[in-house]
PDB file of C-alpha atoms and ligand atoms in Angstrom:
ATOM      1  CA  MET A   4      10.729  -2.683 -39.154  1.00 94.00           C
ATOM      2  CA  LYS A   5      13.127  -3.603 -36.209  1.00 97.00           C
ATOM      3  CA  TYR A   6      16.954  -3.094 -36.544  1.00 98.00           C
ATOM      4  CA  TYR A   7      18.932  -4.820 -33.512  1.00 98.00           C
ATOM      5  CA  ILE A   8      22.957  -5.470 -34.361  1.00 98.00           C
ATOM      6  CA  LEU A   9      24.367  -7.971 -33.426  1.00 98.00           C
ATOM      7  CA  PHE A  10      28.055  -6.472 -31.776  1.00 98.00           C
ATOM      8  CA  GLY A  11      30.603  -8.514 -30.309  1.00 97.00           C
ATOM      9  CA  PRO A  12      34.523  -8.990 -31.440  1.00 97.00           C
ATOM     10  CA  PRO A  13      35.689 -11.280 -34.254  1.00 95.00           C
ATOM     11  CA  GLY A  14      34.722 -14.704 -33.103  1.00 93.00           C
ATOM     12  CA  ALA A  15      32.370 -14.118 -30.440  1.00 96.00           C
ATOM     13  CA  GLY A  16      29.812 -16.496 -32.185  1.00 94.00           C
ATOM     14  CA  LYS A  17      28.134 -13.483 -33.813  1.00 96.00           C
ATOM     15  CA  GLY A  18      27.139 -15.662 -37.172  1.00 94.00           C
ATOM     16  CA  THR A  19      26.966 -19.100 -34.720  1.00 94.00           C
ATOM     17  CA  HIS A  20      23.848 -17.568 -33.301  1.00 97.00           C
ATOM     18  CA  ALA A  21      22.495 -15.485 -35.600  1.00 97.00           C
ATOM     19  CA  ALA A  22      20.378 -18.553 -37.507  1.00 95.00           C
ATOM     20  CA  ALA A  23      18.853 -19.131 -34.009  1.00 96.00           C
ATOM     21  CA  ILE A  24      18.012 -15.721 -33.716  1.00 96.00           C
ATOM     22  CA  ILE A  25      16.432 -14.705 -37.104  1.00 96.00           C
ATOM     23  CA  GLU A  26      14.362 -18.186 -37.255  1.00 95.00           C
ATOM     24  CA  LYS A  27      12.943 -17.571 -33.680  1.00 94.00           C
ATOM     25  CA  TYR A  28      12.444 -12.953 -34.360  1.00 94.00           C
ATOM     26  CA  ASN A  29      11.408 -13.352 -38.578  1.00 94.00           C
ATOM     27  CA  LEU A  30      14.185 -11.045 -38.991  1.00 96.00           C
ATOM     28  CA  LYS A  31      16.600 -11.281 -42.151  1.00 97.00           C
ATOM     29  CA  HIS A  32      20.853 -11.544 -41.431  1.00 97.00           C
ATOM     30  CA  ILE A  33      22.895  -9.147 -42.909  1.00 97.00           C
ATOM     31  CA  SER A  34      26.042 -10.171 -42.390  1.00 97.00           C
ATOM     32  CA  THR A  35      29.151  -7.812 -44.585  1.00 97.00           C
ATOM     33  CA  GLY A  36      31.701 -10.170 -43.748  1.00 96.00           C
ATOM     34  CA  GLU A  37      29.613 -13.143 -45.666  1.00 96.00           C
ATOM     35  CA  LEU A  38      28.519 -10.344 -48.240  1.00 96.00           C
ATOM     36  CA  LEU A  39      32.491  -9.248 -49.084  1.00 96.00           C
ATOM     37  CA  ARG A  40      33.013 -13.052 -48.845  1.00 95.00           C
ATOM     38  CA  ALA A  41      30.474 -13.819 -51.454  1.00 95.00           C
ATOM     39  CA  GLU A  42      31.763 -11.117 -53.517  1.00 95.00           C
ATOM     40  CA  ILE A  43      35.286 -12.465 -53.575  1.00 96.00           C
ATOM     41  CA  SER A  44      34.337 -15.718 -54.252  1.00 96.00           C
ATOM     42  CA  ALA A  45      32.241 -14.574 -57.497  1.00 97.00           C
ATOM     43  CA  ARG A  46      35.612 -12.430 -57.781  1.00 97.00           C
ATOM     44  CA  THR A  47      34.105  -9.303 -58.740  1.00 96.00           C
ATOM     45  CA  PRO A  48      36.076  -5.573 -58.744  1.00 94.00           C
ATOM     46  CA  LEU A  49      34.575  -4.878 -55.121  1.00 94.00           C
ATOM     47  CA  GLY A  50      35.565  -8.145 -53.863  1.00 95.00           C
ATOM     48  CA  MET A  51      39.098  -8.237 -55.230  1.00 96.00           C
ATOM     49  CA  LYS A  52      40.101  -5.069 -53.743  1.00 95.00           C
ATOM     50  CA  ALA A  53      38.442  -5.855 -50.319  1.00 96.00           C
ATOM     51  CA  LYS A  54      40.305  -9.604 -50.009  1.00 96.00           C
ATOM     52  CA  THR A  55      43.612  -7.739 -50.161  1.00 95.00           C
ATOM     53  CA  LEU A  56      42.015  -5.354 -47.425  1.00 96.00           C
ATOM     54  CA  ILE A  57      40.492  -8.117 -45.357  1.00 96.00           C
ATOM     55  CA  ASP A  58      43.751 -11.017 -45.672  1.00 95.00           C
ATOM     56  CA  ASP A  59      45.333  -7.780 -43.773  1.00 94.00           C
ATOM     57  CA  GLY A  60      42.885  -7.864 -41.025  1.00 94.00           C
ATOM     58  CA  LEU A  61      42.113  -4.134 -41.962  1.00 95.00           C
ATOM     59  CA  LEU A  62      38.095  -2.791 -42.484  1.00 96.00           C
ATOM     60  CA  VAL A  63      37.242  -2.327 -46.086  1.00 97.00           C
ATOM     61  CA  PRO A  64      35.898   1.289 -46.893  1.00 96.00           C
ATOM     62  CA  ASP A  65      32.795   2.515 -45.307  1.00 95.00           C
ATOM     63  CA  GLU A  66      30.780   3.550 -48.284  1.00 94.00           C
ATOM     64  CA  VAL A  67      31.416   0.004 -49.594  1.00 95.00           C
ATOM     65  CA  VAL A  68      29.785  -1.724 -46.382  1.00 96.00           C
ATOM     66  CA  GLU A  69      27.281   0.870 -46.612  1.00 96.00           C
ATOM     67  CA  GLY A  70      26.111   0.564 -50.297  1.00 94.00           C
ATOM     68  CA  MET A  71      25.348  -3.317 -49.493  1.00 94.00           C
ATOM     69  CA  ILE A  72      23.697  -2.445 -46.283  1.00 95.00           C
ATOM     70  CA  VAL A  73      21.474   0.017 -47.956  1.00 95.00           C
ATOM     71  CA  SER A  74      20.767  -2.487 -50.905  1.00 93.00           C
ATOM     72  CA  ALA A  75      19.993  -5.365 -48.365  1.00 93.00           C
ATOM     73  CA  PHE A  76      17.005  -2.656 -47.002  1.00 94.00           C
ATOM     74  CA  ASP A  77      16.101  -2.181 -50.097  1.00 94.00           C
ATOM     75  CA  ARG A  78      15.377  -6.050 -51.279  1.00 94.00           C
ATOM     76  CA  PHE A  79      13.876  -7.599 -47.759  1.00 93.00           C
ATOM     77  CA  LYS A  80      10.344  -5.723 -47.147  1.00 88.00           C
ATOM     78  CA  ASP A  81       8.490  -8.681 -45.876  1.00 88.00           C
ATOM     79  CA  VAL A  82      10.098  -9.577 -42.913  1.00 91.00           C
ATOM     80  CA  GLU A  83       9.703  -8.181 -38.960  1.00 93.00           C
ATOM     81  CA  GLY A  84      13.200  -6.479 -39.251  1.00 96.00           C
ATOM     82  CA  PHE A  85      16.824  -6.757 -39.890  1.00 97.00           C
ATOM     83  CA  LEU A  86      19.869  -8.711 -37.645  1.00 98.00           C
ATOM     84  CA  LEU A  87      23.014  -6.443 -38.453  1.00 98.00           C
ATOM     85  CA  ASP A  88      25.993  -8.568 -37.912  1.00 97.00           C
ATOM     86  CA  GLY A  89      29.472  -7.085 -38.163  1.00 97.00           C
ATOM     87  CA  PHE A  90      27.920  -3.976 -38.827  1.00 98.00           C
ATOM     88  CA  PRO A  91      28.299  -0.847 -38.287  1.00 98.00           C
ATOM     89  CA  ARG A  92      31.792  -1.366 -37.355  1.00 97.00           C
ATOM     90  CA  THR A  93      33.227   2.502 -37.095  1.00 97.00           C
ATOM     91  CA  LEU A  94      31.914   5.206 -35.320  1.00 98.00           C
ATOM     92  CA  GLY A  95      31.741   6.955 -38.574  1.00 97.00           C
ATOM     93  CA  GLN A  96      29.495   3.407 -39.829  1.00 98.00           C
ATOM     94  CA  ALA A  97      27.288   4.351 -36.746  1.00 98.00           C
ATOM     95  CA  ARG A  98      26.321   7.720 -37.644  1.00 98.00           C
ATOM     96  CA  ASP A  99      25.655   6.902 -41.271  1.00 98.00           C
ATOM     97  CA  LEU A 100      23.340   4.216 -39.795  1.00 98.00           C
ATOM     98  CA  ASP A 101      21.311   6.369 -38.019  1.00 98.00           C
ATOM     99  CA  ARG A 102      21.135   8.925 -40.701  1.00 98.00           C
ATOM    100  CA  ILE A 103      19.957   6.437 -43.051  1.00 97.00           C
ATOM    101  CA  LEU A 104      17.734   4.688 -40.815  1.00 98.00           C
ATOM    102  CA  GLY A 105      16.416   8.459 -39.901  1.00 98.00           C
ATOM    103  CA  GLU A 106      15.777   9.002 -43.746  1.00 96.00           C
ATOM    104  CA  ARG A 107      13.607   5.987 -43.873  1.00 95.00           C
ATOM    105  CA  GLY A 108      12.023   6.993 -40.212  1.00 97.00           C
ATOM    106  CA  GLU A 109      13.432   4.538 -38.745  1.00 97.00           C
ATOM    107  CA  ALA A 110      16.007   4.098 -36.284  1.00 98.00           C
ATOM    108  CA  VAL A 111      17.901   1.212 -34.223  1.00 98.00           C
ATOM    109  CA  THR A 112      16.191  -0.904 -31.866  1.00 98.00           C
ATOM    110  CA  ALA A 113      18.480  -2.422 -30.242  1.00 98.00           C
ATOM    111  CA  ILE A 114      22.194  -3.636 -29.936  1.00 98.00           C
ATOM    112  CA  VAL A 115      22.605  -7.017 -28.403  1.00 98.00           C
ATOM    113  CA  SER A 116      26.429  -7.397 -27.841  1.00 98.00           C
ATOM    114  CA  ILE A 117      28.257 -10.628 -26.986  1.00 98.00           C
ATOM    115  CA  MET A 118      31.593 -10.324 -25.405  1.00 98.00           C
ATOM    116  CA  ILE A 119      34.509 -12.639 -24.988  1.00 97.00           C
ATOM    117  CA  PRO A 120      37.816 -12.418 -23.989  1.00 95.00           C
ATOM    118  CA  ASP A 121      41.075 -11.590 -26.071  1.00 93.00           C
ATOM    119  CA  GLU A 122      42.647 -15.175 -25.555  1.00 92.00           C
ATOM    120  CA  LEU A 123      39.487 -16.655 -26.592  1.00 95.00           C
ATOM    121  CA  ILE A 124      39.129 -15.231 -29.642  1.00 94.00           C
ATOM    122  CA  PHE A 125      42.559 -16.829 -30.624  1.00 91.00           C
ATOM    123  CA  ARG A 126      40.856 -20.052 -29.894  1.00 92.00           C
ATOM    124  CA  ARG A 127      37.777 -19.875 -31.483  1.00 93.00           C
ATOM    125  CA  ILE A 128      39.153 -18.577 -34.518  1.00 94.00           C
ATOM    126  CA  HIS A 129      42.157 -21.460 -34.631  1.00 92.00           C
ATOM    127  CA  LYS A 130      39.522 -23.950 -34.081  1.00 91.00           C
ATOM    128  CA  ARG A 131      37.206 -21.983 -36.976  1.00 91.00           C
ATOM    129  CA  ALA A 132      40.091 -22.176 -39.235  1.00 91.00           C
ATOM    130  CA  SER A 133      39.924 -26.049 -39.151  1.00 89.00           C
ATOM    131  CA  GLU A 134      36.399 -25.957 -39.581  1.00 91.00           C
ATOM    132  CA  GLU A 135      35.533 -23.306 -42.278  1.00 91.00           C
ATOM    133  CA  GLY A 136      38.713 -23.151 -43.953  1.00 90.00           C
ATOM    134  CA  ARG A 137      38.150 -18.882 -44.203  1.00 91.00           C
ATOM    135  CA  ALA A 138      41.433 -16.881 -45.516  1.00 91.00           C
ATOM    136  CA  ASP A 139      42.050 -14.513 -42.631  1.00 93.00           C
ATOM    137  CA  ASP A 140      41.716 -16.800 -40.117  1.00 93.00           C
ATOM    138  CA  ALA A 141      44.613 -18.782 -41.309  1.00 91.00           C
ATOM    139  CA  SER A 142      47.581 -16.255 -40.202  1.00 92.00           C
ATOM    140  CA  ASP A 143      47.814 -15.431 -36.156  1.00 93.00           C
ATOM    141  CA  GLU A 144      48.845 -12.074 -37.548  1.00 94.00           C
ATOM    142  CA  THR A 145      45.507 -11.574 -39.232  1.00 94.00           C
ATOM    143  CA  ILE A 146      43.947 -12.405 -36.224  1.00 94.00           C
ATOM    144  CA  ARG A 147      46.055  -9.876 -34.331  1.00 94.00           C
ATOM    145  CA  HIS A 148      45.657  -7.352 -36.794  1.00 95.00           C
ATOM    146  CA  ARG A 149      41.999  -7.844 -36.625  1.00 95.00           C
ATOM    147  CA  ILE A 150      41.479  -8.204 -32.839  1.00 96.00           C
ATOM    148  CA  SER A 151      43.724  -4.195 -32.502  1.00 96.00           C
ATOM    149  CA  THR A 152      41.518  -2.758 -35.707  1.00 96.00           C
ATOM    150  CA  TYR A 153      38.248  -4.364 -32.731  1.00 97.00           C
ATOM    151  CA  HIS A 154      39.692  -2.559 -29.843  1.00 97.00           C
ATOM    152  CA  ALA A 155      41.201   0.586 -31.690  1.00 98.00           C
ATOM    153  CA  GLN A 156      37.619   1.376 -33.992  1.00 97.00           C
ATOM    154  CA  THR A 157      35.018  -0.813 -33.400  1.00 98.00           C
ATOM    155  CA  GLU A 158      34.947  -1.170 -29.337  1.00 98.00           C
ATOM    156  CA  PRO A 159      34.129   2.747 -28.852  1.00 98.00           C
ATOM    157  CA  LEU A 160      30.723   1.851 -30.458  1.00 98.00           C
ATOM    158  CA  ILE A 161      29.608   0.106 -26.903  1.00 98.00           C
ATOM    159  CA  GLN A 162      30.100   4.006 -25.733  1.00 98.00           C
ATOM    160  CA  TYR A 163      27.865   5.506 -28.648  1.00 98.00           C
ATOM    161  CA  TYR A 164      25.300   2.998 -28.012  1.00 98.00           C
ATOM    162  CA  LYS A 165      25.406   3.173 -24.374  1.00 98.00           C
ATOM    163  CA  ASP A 166      24.578   7.088 -24.578  1.00 98.00           C
ATOM    164  CA  ALA A 167      22.072   6.357 -27.069  1.00 98.00           C
ATOM    165  CA  GLY A 168      20.452   3.641 -23.776  1.00 98.00           C
ATOM    166  CA  LYS A 169      20.441   0.941 -26.695  1.00 98.00           C
ATOM    167  CA  TYR A 170      23.485  -1.317 -25.176  1.00 98.00           C
ATOM    168  CA  HIS A 171      22.403  -4.717 -23.872  1.00 98.00           C
ATOM    169  CA  GLU A 172      25.359  -7.408 -23.349  1.00 98.00           C
ATOM    170  CA  VAL A 173      25.673 -11.400 -22.362  1.00 98.00           C
ATOM    171  CA  GLN A 174      28.940 -13.019 -22.202  1.00 98.00           C
ATOM    172  CA  GLY A 175      29.783 -15.353 -24.858  1.00 97.00           C
ATOM    173  CA  ASP A 176      32.380 -17.032 -22.897  1.00 96.00           C
ATOM    174  CA  SER A 177      30.564 -20.041 -21.823  1.00 96.00           C
ATOM    175  CA  PRO A 178      32.473 -23.532 -23.372  1.00 95.00           C
ATOM    176  CA  VAL A 179      29.045 -24.920 -23.964  1.00 96.00           C
ATOM    177  CA  LEU A 180      27.889 -23.487 -27.254  1.00 95.00           C
ATOM    178  CA  GLU A 181      23.833 -23.995 -25.904  1.00 97.00           C
ATOM    179  CA  GLU A 182      24.844 -21.926 -22.889  1.00 98.00           C
ATOM    180  CA  ASN A 183      26.047 -18.899 -24.859  1.00 97.00           C
ATOM    181  CA  ARG A 184      23.157 -19.481 -27.119  1.00 97.00           C
ATOM    182  CA  ALA A 185      20.408 -19.320 -24.555  1.00 97.00           C
ATOM    183  CA  ARG A 186      21.867 -16.106 -22.577  1.00 97.00           C
ATOM    184  CA  VAL A 187      21.735 -14.320 -26.598  1.00 97.00           C
ATOM    185  CA  LEU A 188      18.131 -16.045 -27.155  1.00 97.00           C
ATOM    186  CA  ASP A 189      17.079 -15.018 -23.366  1.00 97.00           C
ATOM    187  CA  LEU A 190      18.531 -11.078 -23.884  1.00 97.00           C
ATOM    188  CA  MET A 191      16.891 -10.971 -27.300  1.00 96.00           C
ATOM    189  CA  GLY A 192      13.145 -11.636 -25.738  1.00 95.00           C
ATOM    190  CA  LYS A 193      13.744  -9.673 -23.739  1.00 95.00           C
ATOM    191  CA  LEU A 194      13.884  -6.776 -26.551  1.00 95.00           C
ATOM    192  CA  VAL A 195      11.294  -7.332 -29.152  1.00 85.00           C
TER     193      VAL A 195
HETATM  194  P1  LIG B  16      34.660 -11.570 -37.481  1.00 67.82           P
HETATM  195  O1  LIG B  16      33.588 -11.047 -36.918  1.00 67.82           O
HETATM  196  O2  LIG B  16      35.251 -12.992 -37.600  1.00 67.82           O
HETATM  197  O3  LIG B  16      35.756 -10.385 -37.729  1.00 67.82           O
HETATM  198  P2  LIG B  16      33.248 -10.672 -40.239  1.00 67.82           P
HETATM  199  O4  LIG B  16      32.844 -11.969 -41.567  1.00 67.82           O
HETATM  200  O5  LIG B  16      31.930 -10.179 -39.594  1.00 67.82           O
HETATM  201  O6  LIG B  16      34.166 -11.687 -39.375  1.00 67.82           O
HETATM  202  O7  LIG B  16      34.154 -10.136 -41.477  1.00 67.82           O
HETATM  203  C1  LIG B  16      35.468 -10.409 -41.479  1.00 67.82           C
HETATM  204  C2  LIG B  16      35.808  -9.309 -42.265  1.00 67.82           C
HETATM  205  O8  LIG B  16      35.417  -8.518 -43.353  1.00 67.82           O
HETATM  206  C3  LIG B  16      36.443  -8.360 -41.629  1.00 67.82           C
HETATM  207  O9  LIG B  16      37.729  -8.108 -40.480  1.00 67.82           O
HETATM  208  C4  LIG B  16      36.772  -6.857 -42.457  1.00 67.82           C
HETATM  209  O10 LIG B  16      37.768  -6.571 -43.001  1.00 67.82           O
HETATM  210  C5  LIG B  16      35.494  -6.536 -43.239  1.00 67.82           C
HETATM  211  N1  LIG B  16      34.220  -6.245 -42.956  1.00 67.82           N
HETATM  212  C6  LIG B  16      33.152  -7.168 -41.968  1.00 67.82           C
HETATM  213  N2  LIG B  16      31.831  -5.765 -42.183  1.00 67.82           N
HETATM  214  C7  LIG B  16      32.361  -4.870 -41.930  1.00 67.82           C
HETATM  215  C8  LIG B  16      32.653  -3.571 -41.898  1.00 67.82           C
HETATM  216  N3  LIG B  16      31.074  -3.277 -41.093  1.00 67.82           N
HETATM  217  N4  LIG B  16      33.137  -2.214 -42.272  1.00 67.82           N
HETATM  218  C9  LIG B  16      34.334  -2.571 -42.803  1.00 67.82           C
HETATM  219  N5  LIG B  16      34.731  -3.932 -43.086  1.00 67.82           N
HETATM  220  C10 LIG B  16      34.355  -4.701 -42.740  1.00 67.82           C
END
């Protein structure tokens, strides 16, 4: 199995480009954000706890997202691999993922990182707020918290995966969506 990590700040276009990647390479897309939003819509106890944190721009506890990831690995067997989107998001999660995969005789294949500057994060998320109505896109304060959570807790993963020789980056800053998608697919093509 291949294990690709789609990485980048909020609004980088991970969810948008994931669809094209999984179709082209027969991967299962696992987005922890989407899984959490499904729990919130279903009003599960996990969803209710996660909602308060997500609406504040904070991360949900590692064991919650890791439980969701392991259960997805167990459920989907007839794919070439997985495209992880929104996970790992902390160094602890990255180390746990290495352990979880190691116990299965597997390893992370590569990181596909989409980079955009902070001011573009704001513009993209404002646009998405009017299109998709995500609660955590609605307030500037939440967006600001998500950006600082990204810099403080998620950005250190870049060095972690550079050290592992698995980090690959494209710029996701073109105003033309197809141009950004072409860059991501072009990089994926070199990694499979
Ligand atoms: P975005 O990339 O726009 O920030 P996501 O859909 O990936 O959006 O995540 C939405 C929210 O869900 C995050 O801000 C965080 O609160 C929570 N979340 C998603 N993935 C994780 C994770 N791996 N660890 C902790 N919290 C997470």
